PDB file of C-alpha atoms in Angstrom:
ATOM      1  CA  HIS A  28     249.046 144.644  91.052  1.00  0.00           C
ATOM      2  CA  ASN A  29     251.796 142.740  88.372  1.00  0.00           C
ATOM      3  CA  LEU A  30     251.295 145.334  85.452  1.00  0.00           C
ATOM      4  CA  CYS A  31     255.143 146.471  85.527  1.00  0.00           C
ATOM      5  CA  GLY A  32     256.079 144.176  82.748  1.00  0.00           C
ATOM      6  CA  GLU A  33     252.469 145.620  80.179  1.00  0.00           C
ATOM      7  CA  PHE A  34     253.779 148.916  81.776  1.00  0.00           C
ATOM      8  CA  CYS A  35     257.287 149.368  80.554  1.00  0.00           C
ATOM      9  CA  VAL A  36     256.326 147.845  77.086  1.00  0.00           C
ATOM     10  CA  ALA A  37     253.695 150.139  76.585  1.00  0.00           C
ATOM     11  CA  ALA A  38     256.051 152.966  77.285  1.00  0.00           C
ATOM     12  CA  LEU A  39     258.438 151.270  75.261  1.00  0.00           C
ATOM     13  CA  ALA A  40     256.446 151.027  72.409  1.00  0.00           C
ATOM     14  CA  GLY A  41     254.980 154.740  72.804  1.00  0.00           C
ATOM     15  CA  VAL A  42     251.229 153.048  73.281  1.00  0.00           C
ATOM     16  CA  ASP A  43     248.210 153.300  75.116  1.00  0.00           C
ATOM     17  CA  VAL A  44     248.319 150.098  78.357  1.00  0.00           C
ATOM     18  CA  ILE A  45     244.554 148.956  77.512  1.00  0.00           C
ATOM     19  CA  PRO A  46     245.322 148.687  73.329  1.00  0.00           C
ATOM     20  CA  LEU A  47     248.419 146.843  74.154  1.00  0.00           C
ATOM     21  CA  LEU A  48     246.650 144.541  76.511  1.00  0.00           C
ATOM     22  CA  ASN A  49     243.837 143.563  74.445  1.00  0.00           C
ATOM     23  CA  GLN A  50     246.497 143.115  71.476  1.00  0.00           C
ATOM     24  CA  TRP A  51     248.799 140.958  73.883  1.00  0.00           C
ATOM     25  CA  LYS A  52     245.275 138.772  74.897  1.00  0.00           C
ATOM     26  CA  ALA A  53     244.457 137.997  71.045  1.00  0.00           C
ATOM     27  CA  ALA A  54     248.042 137.477  70.035  1.00  0.00           C
ATOM     28  CA  TYR A  55     249.604 135.139  73.330  1.00  0.00           C
ATOM     29  CA  PRO A  56     247.430 132.656  74.892  1.00  0.00           C
ATOM     30  CA  LYS A  57     249.226 132.868  78.349  1.00  0.00           C
ATOM     31  CA  ALA A  58     248.729 136.789  78.389  1.00  0.00           C
ATOM     32  CA  LEU A  59     245.008 136.385  79.511  1.00  0.00           C
ATOM     33  CA  ASP A  60     245.947 133.538  82.750  1.00  0.00           C
ATOM     34  CA  ILE A  61     249.040 136.361  83.628  1.00  0.00           C
ATOM     35  CA  MET A  62     245.957 139.059  83.515  1.00  0.00           C
ATOM     36  CA  LYS A  63     243.164 137.092  85.538  1.00  0.00           C
ATOM     37  CA  ASN A  64     245.541 135.701  87.992  1.00  0.00           C
ATOM     38  CA  ASN A  65     247.543 138.478  88.824  1.00  0.00           C
ATOM     39  CA  ILE A  66     251.036 136.799  87.569  1.00  0.00           C
ATOM     40  CA  GLY A  67     253.937 139.220  86.584  1.00  0.00           C
ATOM     41  CA  THR A  68     255.850 138.822  83.607  1.00  0.00           C
ATOM     42  CA  GLY A  69     258.665 136.944  82.769  1.00  0.00           C
ATOM     43  CA  LEU A  70     261.415 137.554  79.642  1.00  0.00           C
ATOM     44  CA  THR A  71     259.421 135.159  77.389  1.00  0.00           C
ATOM     45  CA  ASP A  72     255.957 137.698  78.030  1.00  0.00           C
ATOM     46  CA  VAL A  73     257.269 140.563  77.370  1.00  0.00           C
ATOM     47  CA  LEU A  74     258.901 139.399  74.213  1.00  0.00           C
ATOM     48  CA  SER A  75     255.766 138.557  72.714  1.00  0.00           C
ATOM     49  CA  MET A  76     254.573 142.571  73.675  1.00  0.00           C
ATOM     50  CA  LEU A  77     257.475 143.428  72.406  1.00  0.00           C
ATOM     51  CA  LYS A  78     256.845 141.442  68.995  1.00  0.00           C
ATOM     52  CA  LEU A  79     253.694 143.347  68.388  1.00  0.00           C
ATOM     53  CA  PHE A  80     255.402 146.528  68.044  1.00  0.00           C
ATOM     54  CA  ASN A  81     258.230 144.657  65.793  1.00  0.00           C
ATOM     55  CA  LEU A  82     260.628 146.341  68.786  1.00  0.00           C
ATOM     56  CA  LYS A  83     264.076 144.320  68.649  1.00  0.00           C
ATOM     57  CA  SER A  84     265.662 143.626  71.965  1.00  0.00           C
ATOM     58  CA  GLU A  85     268.975 141.789  72.942  1.00  0.00           C
ATOM     59  CA  GLN A  86     269.249 139.902  76.343  1.00  0.00           C
ATOM     60  CA  TYR A  87     271.807 141.224  78.737  1.00  0.00           C
ATOM     61  CA  GLN A  88     272.435 139.379  82.410  1.00  0.00           C
ATOM     62  CA  HIS A  89     274.462 141.550  84.905  1.00  0.00           C
ATOM     63  CA  SER A  90     276.719 139.934  86.718  1.00  0.00           C
ATOM     64  CA  PRO A  91     278.440 142.330  89.261  1.00  0.00           C
ATOM     65  CA  SER A  92     280.768 140.033  90.833  1.00  0.00           C
ATOM     66  CA  ILE A  93     282.435 139.431  87.456  1.00  0.00           C
ATOM     67  CA  THR A  94     282.452 142.698  85.386  1.00  0.00           C
ATOM     68  CA  ALA A  95     281.503 146.357  86.979  1.00  0.00           C
ATOM     69  CA  ILE A  96     279.149 148.453  84.820  1.00  0.00           C
ATOM     70  CA  SER A  97     280.149 151.987  84.233  1.00  0.00           C
ATOM     71  CA  PRO A  98     277.435 154.498  83.555  1.00  0.00           C
ATOM     72  CA  THR A  99     279.638 155.737  80.877  1.00  0.00           C
ATOM     73  CA  ARG A 100     279.305 152.034  78.721  1.00  0.00           C
ATOM     74  CA  LEU A 101     275.632 152.262  79.884  1.00  0.00           C
ATOM     75  CA  LEU A 102     275.047 155.681  78.720  1.00  0.00           C
ATOM     76  CA  LYS A 103     276.739 154.528  74.961  1.00  0.00           C
ATOM     77  CA  ARG A 104     274.047 152.068  75.021  1.00  0.00           C
ATOM     78  CA  ILE A 105     271.596 154.595  75.177  1.00  0.00           C
ATOM     79  CA  GLN A 106     272.720 156.558  72.667  1.00  0.00           C
ATOM     80  CA  GLU A 107     272.539 153.757  70.277  1.00  0.00           C
ATOM     81  CA  ASP A 108     268.561 154.259  70.734  1.00  0.00           C
ATOM     82  CA  LYS A 109     268.221 151.448  73.023  1.00  0.00           C
ATOM     83  CA  MET A 110     266.387 151.441  76.322  1.00  0.00           C
ATOM     84  CA  ALA A 111     267.414 148.879  79.222  1.00  0.00           C
ATOM     85  CA  PHE A 112     263.745 146.901  79.844  1.00  0.00           C
ATOM     86  CA  SER A 113     265.465 146.005  83.933  1.00  0.00           C
ATOM     87  CA  GLY A 114     264.551 143.710  86.713  1.00  0.00           C
ATOM     88  CA  VAL A 115     265.003 145.748  89.965  1.00  0.00           C
ATOM     89  CA  GLY A 116     264.469 145.249  93.064  1.00  0.00           C
ATOM     90  CA  ILE A 117     261.799 148.184  95.397  1.00  0.00           C
ATOM     91  CA  TYR A 118     260.034 148.602  98.130  1.00  0.00           C
ATOM     92  CA  LYS A 119     256.313 146.868  98.150  1.00  0.00           C
ATOM     93  CA  SER A 120     255.499 150.331 100.262  1.00  0.00           C
ATOM     94  CA  ASN A 121     256.188 152.994  98.150  1.00  0.00           C
ATOM     95  CA  GLY A 122     257.385 151.656  94.909  1.00  0.00           C
ATOM     96  CA  LYS A 123     261.045 152.837  95.015  1.00  0.00           C
ATOM     97  CA  LEU A 124     263.924 151.251  94.094  1.00  0.00           C
ATOM     98  CA  CYS A 125     265.859 149.427  97.130  1.00  0.00           C
ATOM     99  CA  GLY A 126     269.317 148.945  96.657  1.00  0.00           C
ATOM    100  CA  LYS A 127     270.646 145.609  98.399  1.00  0.00           C
ATOM    101  CA  GLU A 128     267.698 145.018 100.868  1.00  0.00           C
ATOM    102  CA  SER A 129     266.551 141.565 100.089  1.00  0.00           C
ATOM    103  CA  ASN A 130     263.487 141.326 102.877  1.00  0.00           C
ATOM    104  CA  THR A 131     261.114 139.263 101.071  1.00  0.00           C
ATOM    105  CA  ASN A 132     258.482 141.033 103.720  1.00  0.00           C
ATOM    106  CA  LYS A 133     259.484 144.485 102.256  1.00  0.00           C
ATOM    107  CA  THR A 134     260.810 144.149  98.815  1.00  0.00           C
ATOM    108  CA  THR A 135     259.826 142.678  95.418  1.00  0.00           C
ATOM    109  CA  ARG A 136     260.519 141.940  91.650  1.00  0.00           C
ATOM    110  CA  HIS A 137     259.934 144.554  89.660  1.00  0.00           C
ATOM    111  CA  TRP A 138     260.222 146.057  85.936  1.00  0.00           C
ATOM    112  CA  VAL A 139     261.627 148.920  84.844  1.00  0.00           C
ATOM    113  CA  VAL A 140     262.768 150.810  81.794  1.00  0.00           C
ATOM    114  CA  LEU A 141     266.058 153.027  81.800  1.00  0.00           C
ATOM    115  CA  GLU A 142     266.095 155.911  80.423  1.00  0.00           C
ATOM    116  CA  ASP A 143     269.034 158.215  80.946  1.00  0.00           C
ATOM    117  CA  ILE A 144     272.602 158.050  82.461  1.00  0.00           C
ATOM    118  CA  ILE A 145     274.016 161.326  83.522  1.00  0.00           C
ATOM    119  CA  PRO A 146     277.595 159.737  83.816  1.00  0.00           C
ATOM    120  CA  VAL A 147     279.646 161.518  86.772  1.00  0.00           C
ATOM    121  CA  GLY A 148     283.072 159.566  87.084  1.00  0.00           C
ATOM    122  CA  ASN A 149     281.923 156.236  88.232  1.00  0.00           C
ATOM    123  CA  ASP A 150     278.784 157.429  89.830  1.00  0.00           C
ATOM    124  CA  GLY A 151     276.305 159.049  88.228  1.00  0.00           C
ATOM    125  CA  TRP A 152     272.469 159.630  88.103  1.00  0.00           C
ATOM    126  CA  VAL A 153     269.961 157.765  86.614  1.00  0.00           C
ATOM    127  CA  ARG A 154     266.556 158.519  84.889  1.00  0.00           C
ATOM    128  CA  ILE A 155     264.270 155.366  84.897  1.00  0.00           C
ATOM    129  CA  TYR A 156     260.343 155.309  84.189  1.00  0.00           C
ATOM    130  CA  ASN A 157     258.947 152.843  86.884  1.00  0.00           C
ATOM    131  CA  PRO A 158     255.361 151.812  86.352  1.00  0.00           C
ATOM    132  CA  PHE A 159     255.010 151.463  90.329  1.00  0.00           C
ATOM    133  CA  ARG A 160     253.602 155.128  90.199  1.00  0.00           C
ATOM    134  CA  ASN A 161     253.671 155.441  86.152  1.00  0.00           C
ATOM    135  CA  ARG A 162     255.761 158.511  86.388  1.00  0.00           C
ATOM    136  CA  GLU A 163     259.614 159.269  85.539  1.00  0.00           C
ATOM    137  CA  GLU A 164     261.760 159.251  88.658  1.00  0.00           C
ATOM    138  CA  VAL A 165     265.775 160.076  89.333  1.00  0.00           C
ATOM    139  CA  TYR A 166     268.090 157.931  91.370  1.00  0.00           C
ATOM    140  CA  THR A 167     271.849 157.251  91.886  1.00  0.00           C
ATOM    141  CA  TYR A 168     273.535 155.149  89.585  1.00  0.00           C
ATOM    142  CA  ASP A 169     274.709 153.524  92.409  1.00  0.00           C
ATOM    143  CA  LEU A 170     271.619 152.643  93.662  1.00  0.00           C
ATOM    144  CA  PHE A 171     270.143 151.742  90.972  1.00  0.00           C
ATOM    145  CA  ILE A 172     272.948 149.176  89.791  1.00  0.00           C
ATOM    146  CA  LYS A 173     272.995 147.859  93.721  1.00  0.00           C
ATOM    147  CA  SER A 174     268.765 147.460  92.952  1.00  0.00           C
ATOM    148  CA  VAL A 175     269.669 145.749  89.260  1.00  0.00           C
ATOM    149  CA  GLY A 176     271.719 143.395  91.346  1.00  0.00           C
ATOM    150  CA  GLN A 177     269.373 141.059  92.839  1.00  0.00           C
ATOM    151  CA  PHE A 178     267.249 140.391  89.915  1.00  0.00           C
ATOM    152  CA  PRO A 179     269.874 140.757  86.998  1.00  0.00           C
ATOM    153  CA  ILE A 180     267.945 140.481  83.636  1.00  0.00           C
ATOM    154  CA  GLY A 181     266.868 142.369  81.342  1.00  0.00           C
ATOM    155  CA  LEU A 182     266.573 143.417  77.530  1.00  0.00           C
ATOM    156  CA  TRP A 183     268.470 146.254  75.781  1.00  0.00           C
ATOM    157  CA  VAL A 184     265.267 147.497  73.326  1.00  0.00           C
ATOM    158  CA  ASP A 185     266.155 148.922  70.386  1.00  0.00           C
ATOM    159  CA  LEU A 186     264.292 152.062  69.051  1.00  0.00           C
ATOM    160  CA  ARG A 187     265.058 151.970  65.549  1.00  0.00           C
ATOM    161  CA  ARG A 188     262.181 150.657  63.720  1.00  0.00           C
TER     162      ARG A 188
END
């Protein structure tokens, strides 16, 4: 439980999660407490893991009420060798994106990595890495954006080293 941030960073860095955790514990004072007490990771914690692998990033904050993010605009960032480390809402029971569902008995916050987009007009398809089941999953762009909209924070991680 609560290792979604760690698994996402491992996927972005191209390393196994156990060596990442050991390296992180040695370099980041809060890491052991986070792991021992089953605490989720925030952006500061994630940045400390990315730093271990010299992965640069920039924060983004999606605000659906101010600007609509088009699939083409996100695809352009991906084509620049960047992936979005995104906060989303998922169902606790199966780890699937929950869209606008906000019942805290059914849903929770979660980190995923946006890996690819196929735009179809203002919609399309997204491919994400979801650490809940440790696999890639495909969703409609609309469902992904609705799920991000609940927790609109994340990072654009630059994969060029």
